[in-house]
Amino acid sequence: MAELSVIGASHRTAPVEVRERLALAPDQAARVLAAMHAETTFDEAMLVSTCNRTEVYFVPRAATDPLAYVLDHVGRVKGARPEVDAEAFYRHDETDAVRHLFRVAASLDSQIVGEHEILGQVKDAYRLAVDARTTSALLNKLVHWAFRVGKRVRTETDLGAGSASVAAAAVDLARHIFSNLEGKTVLLVGAGQTAETAARALLRTGADRLIVANRTLYRGQQLAHDLAHMPADGGEGDAEAARRPPAADAVGLDAIGEAITKADLVITATDAAEPVLTWQALSDVLRARRSALLIVDIAVPRDVDARLGDLDNVYLYNIDDLDRLVERNLERRRLETPKAEAIVAQEVRQFNRWLASRRAAPTIRLLQKHLETIRTRQIERYAKQFSDADCTQLEQFTQSMCKQVLHAPLDMLKRLSTDATPSKRLAAVDLVRQLFDLDAIDDEQPR
Amino acid sequence: MLGQPRPAETPYSVTARRGIISGERPVRFHARRDRGVIGCEKGNAMADLLAIGNWLLPLLYLALLVDYGTTFFLRTRTEARSPWLGVAVAAHLVYLVVRGVHLGYPPVTSAQEIASVLALTTAGVYAWVELASRDRRTGVFVLLLAFLFQYTSSMLLAGRVAEASEITPGAVGVWARLHVVPALVAYTALGFAGVYGLLYLLEHRGLRRRRFGVLFDRLPPLEVLEPMAWHALLTGFVAMTVAIAAGPLLLQAEGGEMTTKVLTKIITGSVAWVVCAVAVLGHWVGKWPASRTSAIAVVGFLVVMALMIVSGLLS
């Protein structure tokens, strides 16, 4: 029986209609974990459920079919057991499971490689598991190690650099023009879904004033209200969560000329057949302004007269420009993948080395060696005070004493190596190593 | 007289040093040699120190350039502080102080000496900017300037770093200080305006032409670059105005002789002032866009650099 496994379905193995049957909301995931905690099938478990994957990392206790077990639990909280082909699932054991989690945390296994949300999602999953008390020594260590891998990949490679969606590309462009989006005003022209997503991204990044210009004023007001009261971004958006909501206002399309004088960023996405931001209406207004204006035109056909982009302080981009930026960033991320994979491989090797050190046999050997070193050192120190005959006796006496001292812990470690679950063994070995500071001694050993 | 061979027995004298605005004839200053055996040994040690500093400083700036270039192009440690910039600035300051003590006058009397001081002020001001902004992305461009200044100075001084320049007493007097210090500030500021103006134009054009390349990724936003260039221009304008106002008084103190060297300095300073003035007026009165002000800063900086090189060659 494997000590650590992962079983699940992701965008690599299952289409969206399968994934949505398996996806669990946080409260559902918490209920599944609580049920698992009450039973004895898994010694440890963590459930990661996002729109692209549902997977369970577990340390098995009893020999059972983990897939059937997990599906049963998912079925219980969702009302019916999801009917999914076994082919939609993958299972990795031991080192492969470790590598899988590290790749997930590093965003190498994501649909959009390098995306930033996954690390926060794994953190949320871990928090749920800790709350449900389904983690112990092995998963605690593994998941924290995975966080470190995720951060390392993010800081040491360009895997997450640049924007990978139209909304993120708009934010990316804004960051190249403005030093800080705080205090900036976003003018949203039209109430289309893409424009709304881009506006959300800009508001999350710091823009704190919003004007929605829409043909139907009521719809504009509704959207302005929704955007002003949108929930704070989860994941790692700590500081953003504490930010006060943006001031939001709505105007009709006829008031764009006045609204644009207050705006620093404009996002347009109407379904109008003719340009909404015309040269005749806006050229004089925009020529007179001194600060930069970023206009992102996501609409097809375009909403903005291209000649406005020739004005000195105006930076105008259409959907093709954003697509090119996104494509270029994705290509850059692809080029960074080998570097990230190398980091993951290195960390997997280190984790395995740590795991091997937590087995009973090497710990027993190290403990014996440690006590023998102490004994020999003390004998050498006090040998001059004894005669040769006494020294022999002293040697025998100390050897016997060390054996007596070691008897109970060694016996416990031996028993744990055969009888205990991996998590219990790991916790016990960890305790022994900490008590005798064996890790420090182990580091001094030649590898 | 200028250009006469230095009499070996002439010591550096306080009298000569103090007779600055009394209309005395120009004196050739040189290192102190009247201190007996110990003084002589100290003098030699200082000369050795200066020789070492003269070749070490360009290397230090080159090393910094490589470090900052790596940061910029490989996108590493953009927010990390490096102690080496501080070390280079401190070493440079020590070098100039030692040189000043050894020669007995502030080392700002020749083109090569001024180039070295400009390298120091450029690196020093940038160190302050980096400390305040915690961003070292533009360092490679500014330090390239510092390196070029110091390299030029070191090359021109090679082999005679401990030798004194031929200067008039007026060149170390109060009017000289009132002229030289603001002029140095102005040229340093113009250097910054040129560098940050160029970076602004690169980013601005990259954004307008949708060139999403390395510079697009690495350069700070326009809203950071534009005020840097603008404040540098404004500083340059104010400082150069003071320097130009003190210029005629210094010339009078030095005897009023209009040599080629003086003429090139006047032309260079005037051009620098006109550049700054045009840009400042354009920004304030003409409401020019930042791209135009930046373009003027870049062109002005290049012209002034060219004039400084010509001035250096002529002197």
Coordinates of C-alpha atoms in Angstrom, one line a residue, chain A residues 155 158 161-162 172-180 184 290 292 308-318 321 324-325 328-329 332, chain B residues 74-75 200 203-204 206-224 282-284 287-292:
Chain A
T155 CA 10.2 34.4 -8.1
D158 CA 9.1 34.3 -15.6
A161 CA 5.0 37.0 -15.9
G162 CA 2.8 39.1 -18.2
D172 CA -0.8 45.1 -17.8
L173 CA -1.0 48.0 -20.2
A174 CA -2.3 50.3 -17.5
R175 CA 0.7 49.3 -15.3
H176 CA 3.0 50.4 -18.1
I177 CA 1.4 53.9 -18.2
F178 CA 0.5 54.6 -14.6
S179 CA 2.7 54.1 -11.6
N180 CA -0.2 53.3 -9.4
K184 CA -7.5 56.5 -11.0
R290 CA -2.3 66.8 -20.2
A292 CA -2.2 60.1 -20.2
L308 CA -8.0 59.3 -31.5
G309 CA -5.0 57.0 -30.9
D310 CA -2.8 59.4 -32.8
L311 CA -3.2 62.1 -30.1
D312 CA -0.2 62.5 -28.0
N313 CA -1.5 61.5 -24.6
V314 CA -3.9 58.8 -25.8
Y315 CA -2.8 55.2 -25.8
L316 CA -5.5 53.2 -27.8
Y317 CA -5.6 49.4 -28.0
N318 CA -8.1 47.2 -29.7
D321 CA -3.5 44.3 -29.8
R324 CA -1.1 39.8 -29.5
L325 CA 0.1 40.8 -26.0
R328 CA 3.4 36.8 -26.6
N329 CA 3.2 36.4 -22.9
R332 CA 7.3 33.5 -22.9
Chain B
L74 CA 17.3 39.0 -16.6
R75 CA 14.6 40.6 -14.4
Y200 CA 10.4 57.8 -21.5
E203 CA 8.5 53.3 -23.5
H204 CA 6.1 55.8 -25.1
G206 CA 6.9 51.0 -27.6
L207 CA 3.4 51.5 -26.2
R208 CA 2.2 53.4 -29.2
R209 CA 3.7 51.1 -31.8
R210 CA 2.6 48.0 -29.9
R211 CA 6.2 46.8 -29.5
F212 CA 5.8 44.5 -26.5
G213 CA 9.5 43.6 -26.2
V214 CA 12.2 43.5 -23.6
L215 CA 12.0 47.3 -22.9
F216 CA 8.2 47.1 -22.5
D217 CA 8.6 44.4 -19.9
R218 CA 11.5 46.0 -18.0
L219 CA 11.0 49.8 -18.0
P220 CA 9.1 51.5 -15.2
P221 CA 5.8 53.1 -16.2
L222 CA 5.6 56.5 -18.0
E223 CA 4.1 58.1 -14.9
V224 CA 7.4 57.4 -13.1
G282 CA 7.3 74.5 -23.3
H283 CA 6.1 72.5 -20.4
W284 CA 4.7 75.4 -18.4
K287 CA 1.6 72.9 -22.3
W288 CA 3.7 70.6 -24.3
P289 CA 3.2 66.8 -24.1
A290 CA 5.8 64.9 -22.1
S291 CA 7.1 63.3 -25.2
R292 CA 8.2 66.6 -26.7

